[in-house]
Amino acid sequence: LLWFYQSGRVTHSTGSLCKRKDGFVIRFTVLGSSSSANAVLVESADACILVDNGFTFKKLTETLTGINRSVEEIEAVLVTHEHSDHVNGVGILARKMKVPVFMTRGCALAAYPRTGEIPDLRHFESGDTLSFGSLSAISFSVTHDAADPVNYVFTSGNARLGLATDFGHCSQLARARLRDVHALIVESNYCPDMLRTGKYPPQLQQRIRSRMGHLSNLDMQALLRELCGGSLKLVVLSHISRDNNTPEIARSFAEEAVRGYDVAVHVAPPDRATPTFEVYP
């Protein structure tokens, strides 16, 4: 099964990963996207890594089986930050499967109470590039209420996938890193009106709205408007609040931003995996 977008460069596929004459593809699946558990599987022709893991080992195994993958295929885990919905399953996965885990030093120290001992823990500095066969992960610093949080841009050949989630301010650095991506997983956490009139206490509302919090629908829309007209062909909206947003509202903001451009919009459900997408240069 293949779903081709008009450009022919981004597909939804359940077939095998292939190498095209114009470069390696990147394949990715958002396995979960909520305040309960987050994880993204990213693959190239010769690499398979997991970004974050908030799942129990059993739930991760079941989710991967549902997309015809297995925990045995995971070669490494990259962590963005230490919040429980991103790391609760990292320690047990590392110990059971003997896979290396990559974190900044600040993140590793803050994550230890949730992960426990990680046998093969590898530190890196924000800004470093991590390589796994043909797949590279370019880390960049973001503003969030966490210890040295990062996001990533993944490259394989000329294909580029951006991850932009769990930060409250899209800095010049973040925009520069994301400028030439072909696909983007981006947070659209809250609707400002719903947050203001909802049940959250003022101090929690302030945390979410702050530069150390999360991206709103408006923030996401502004970022997409800046990226449209370049290489961007696919947007996957993630980390949508159950209390302060809806998938329909978030999608409407994204679709307004990309109107007139050849960019597809997909919404990651909170409790199941997205389709698997392939990204070409």
XYZ file of C-alpha atoms in Angstrom:
281
model
C 0.000 0.000 0.000
C 1.340 3.432 -0.946
C -0.325 6.808 -0.561
C 1.512 9.335 -2.720
C 1.190 13.044 -2.088
C 1.106 15.207 -5.169
C 4.831 15.938 -5.137
C 5.630 12.218 -5.228
C 8.245 12.799 -2.538
C 6.457 11.892 0.696
C 4.579 8.626 0.995
C 2.630 6.602 3.500
C 3.850 3.064 3.111
C 3.591 -0.373 4.650
C 6.168 -1.701 2.196
C 9.899 -2.176 2.605
C 12.302 0.707 2.922
C 14.179 1.311 -0.289
C 17.053 3.392 -1.648
C 16.257 5.759 -4.514
C 18.751 7.065 -7.036
C 18.377 10.597 -5.592
C 19.259 9.516 -2.035
C 18.210 7.404 0.920
C 14.708 7.764 2.269
C 13.862 8.301 5.908
C 10.939 6.382 7.308
C 9.225 7.439 10.534
C 6.267 6.539 12.718
C 4.959 8.485 15.683
C 4.217 5.609 18.073
C 2.495 7.770 20.682
C 1.934 11.469 21.261
C 0.327 12.561 24.514
C 1.037 13.594 28.074
C 1.006 9.862 28.921
C 3.634 8.485 26.534
C 5.679 9.734 23.595
C 7.942 7.879 21.174
C 8.982 8.176 17.529
C 10.586 5.445 15.421
C 13.010 6.789 12.775
C 14.640 4.584 10.139
C 16.947 4.836 7.160
C 18.074 2.135 4.746
C 20.512 0.785 7.343
C 19.508 2.224 10.735
C 16.589 2.089 13.171
C 16.440 4.353 16.229
C 13.842 5.341 18.801
C 13.384 8.925 19.958
C 12.138 8.954 23.571
C 10.080 6.176 25.133
C 7.305 6.799 27.614
C 5.824 3.327 27.082
C 6.069 0.235 29.224
C 8.117 -2.504 27.593
C 4.953 -4.498 26.902
C 3.136 -1.554 25.315
C 6.140 -0.623 23.172
C 6.445 -4.218 21.974
C 2.748 -4.368 21.094
C 2.855 -1.010 19.292
C 5.884 -1.987 17.229
C 4.295 -5.328 16.337
C 1.300 -3.378 15.024
C 3.529 -1.669 12.445
C 5.483 -4.828 11.577
C 8.520 -3.867 13.652
C 10.106 -5.320 16.774
C 12.147 -4.088 19.728
C 15.047 -6.206 18.451
C 15.432 -3.830 15.501
C 16.053 -0.762 17.672
C 19.750 0.131 17.565
C 19.729 3.182 19.849
C 17.471 5.479 21.863
C 17.794 9.260 21.604
C 16.205 11.333 24.361
C 14.890 14.886 24.046
C 14.340 15.611 27.764
C 13.669 13.903 31.076
C 9.910 14.350 31.591
C 8.163 11.114 32.493
C 6.065 10.865 29.320
C 9.334 10.755 27.350
C 11.607 8.559 29.498
C 9.538 6.256 31.716
C 10.257 3.296 29.420
C 13.840 4.151 28.462
C 15.624 2.380 31.345
C 13.855 -0.963 31.063
C 14.283 -0.981 27.274
C 18.008 -0.234 27.628
C 18.523 -2.966 30.202
C 16.460 -5.635 28.459
C 17.693 -5.033 24.910
C 21.239 -3.778 25.662
C 20.773 -0.735 23.404
C 22.764 2.480 23.887
C 20.914 5.564 25.113
C 22.006 9.053 24.076
C 21.288 12.044 26.351
C 22.841 15.370 27.214
C 24.561 15.277 30.611
C 21.975 17.535 32.211
C 19.148 15.386 30.897
C 20.796 12.161 32.082
C 21.212 13.459 35.630
C 17.622 14.689 35.786
C 16.233 11.509 34.193
C 17.964 9.038 36.528
C 15.118 8.819 39.108
C 12.791 7.733 36.276
C 15.155 5.582 34.192
C 17.347 3.942 36.807
C 20.748 2.627 35.748
C 21.371 2.595 31.993
C 24.193 0.160 31.138
C 25.245 1.903 27.911
C 24.641 5.614 28.493
C 26.315 7.967 26.031
C 26.481 11.698 26.646
C 26.517 14.379 23.975
C 26.363 18.164 23.885
C 23.438 20.040 22.363
C 24.510 20.923 18.836
C 26.335 17.620 18.311
C 25.522 15.361 15.361
C 25.001 11.669 16.115
C 25.509 9.131 13.318
C 23.929 5.691 12.832
C 24.913 4.253 9.480
C 23.387 6.459 6.789
C 21.176 8.222 9.359
C 22.392 11.342 11.166
C 20.668 13.153 14.037
C 21.561 16.836 14.371
C 20.677 17.972 17.891
C 19.748 21.534 18.768
C 18.904 23.245 22.042
C 15.312 24.274 22.834
C 13.614 26.179 25.651
C 11.542 23.944 27.937
C 11.209 23.445 31.694
C 13.714 20.602 31.622
C 17.457 20.103 32.063
C 19.281 20.826 28.771
C 16.466 19.704 26.412
C 17.088 19.162 22.705
C 15.231 18.395 19.504
C 16.632 16.813 16.339
C 16.830 17.074 12.580
C 17.392 13.671 10.960
C 19.155 13.361 7.632
C 19.870 10.482 5.295
C 21.355 11.351 1.962
C 19.502 14.549 1.096
C 16.275 13.647 2.957
C 15.555 15.678 6.094
C 13.036 15.105 8.906
C 12.551 17.676 11.676
C 11.324 17.082 15.221
C 9.951 20.217 16.917
C 8.133 19.383 20.117
C 8.103 20.202 23.837
C 9.378 23.753 23.770
C 7.682 27.065 24.399
C 9.545 29.394 22.077
C 10.681 28.792 18.504
C 14.082 30.450 18.587
C 16.182 31.636 15.670
C 18.304 28.512 16.162
C 15.302 26.185 15.957
C 13.961 27.925 12.858
C 17.370 27.745 11.194
C 17.689 24.025 11.895
C 14.189 23.302 10.574
C 14.357 25.531 7.506
C 15.069 22.873 4.866
C 13.215 19.830 6.225
C 11.025 17.764 3.918
C 8.825 16.491 6.767
C 8.157 17.928 10.205
C 6.773 16.448 13.418
C 5.627 19.569 15.252
C 3.891 20.216 18.533
C 0.523 21.962 18.492
C -0.173 21.625 22.183
C -2.895 24.096 23.091
C -5.534 26.525 21.906
C -4.978 29.810 23.816
C -8.729 30.411 24.208
C -9.381 26.907 25.535
C -6.460 27.152 27.940
C -7.618 30.528 29.267
C -11.204 29.413 29.877
C -10.415 25.829 30.921
C -9.957 24.084 34.248
C -6.193 24.552 34.665
C -5.146 26.821 37.572
C -3.455 30.134 36.665
C 0.045 28.976 37.593
C -0.206 25.934 35.317
C -1.615 28.050 32.504
C 1.352 30.389 32.882
C 3.805 27.493 32.716
C 2.248 26.174 29.511
C 2.159 29.618 27.841
C 5.695 30.574 28.863
C 8.865 30.375 26.783
C 9.693 27.261 28.828
C 6.339 25.621 28.120
C 4.689 24.405 24.922
C 3.852 25.591 21.421
C 0.291 26.796 20.841
C -1.699 26.408 17.638
C -0.708 29.984 16.792
C 2.985 29.271 17.401
C 2.803 26.174 15.216
C 1.013 28.112 12.497
C 3.632 30.867 12.494
C 6.419 28.289 12.148
C 4.680 26.535 9.244
C 4.128 29.831 7.439
C 7.850 30.475 7.651
C 8.754 27.000 6.373
C 6.234 26.848 3.517
C 7.671 27.555 0.100
C 10.840 25.608 0.851
C 11.340 21.845 0.986
C 8.462 21.080 3.360
C 5.978 18.478 2.047
C 4.519 16.821 5.160
C 3.481 18.040 8.620
C 2.542 15.687 11.462
C 0.912 17.517 14.391
C 1.798 16.064 17.784
C 1.389 16.457 21.555
C -2.149 17.881 21.247
C -3.619 18.516 24.701
C -6.749 16.553 25.554
C -7.968 19.385 27.815
C -6.861 22.534 26.002
C -7.080 21.685 22.320
C -8.727 19.398 19.797
C -7.286 17.646 16.730
C -9.806 19.504 14.565
C -8.777 22.942 15.821
C -5.062 22.170 15.513
C -5.506 20.809 11.994
C -7.459 23.900 10.916
C -4.585 26.175 11.999
C -2.055 24.012 10.151
C -4.134 23.791 6.992
C -4.593 27.541 6.949
C -0.817 27.969 7.186
C -0.037 25.610 4.286
C -2.924 26.673 2.027
C -1.673 27.149 -1.515
C 1.378 24.946 -0.952
C 1.927 21.260 -1.710
C 2.070 20.270 1.968
C 0.053 17.431 3.526
C -1.129 17.677 7.148
C -1.559 14.661 9.417
C -2.555 14.566 13.099
C -0.849 12.082 15.426
C -3.440 10.351 17.641
C -2.643 10.264 21.368
C -3.145 6.546 21.924
C -1.990 4.723 18.812
C 0.665 4.887 16.119
C 0.422 7.043 13.031
C 0.833 5.562 9.596
C 4.457 5.038 8.621
C 5.722 7.842 6.377
C 8.638 7.793 3.970
C 10.480 11.014 3.177
C 12.492 11.570 0.004
C 14.745 14.488 -0.969
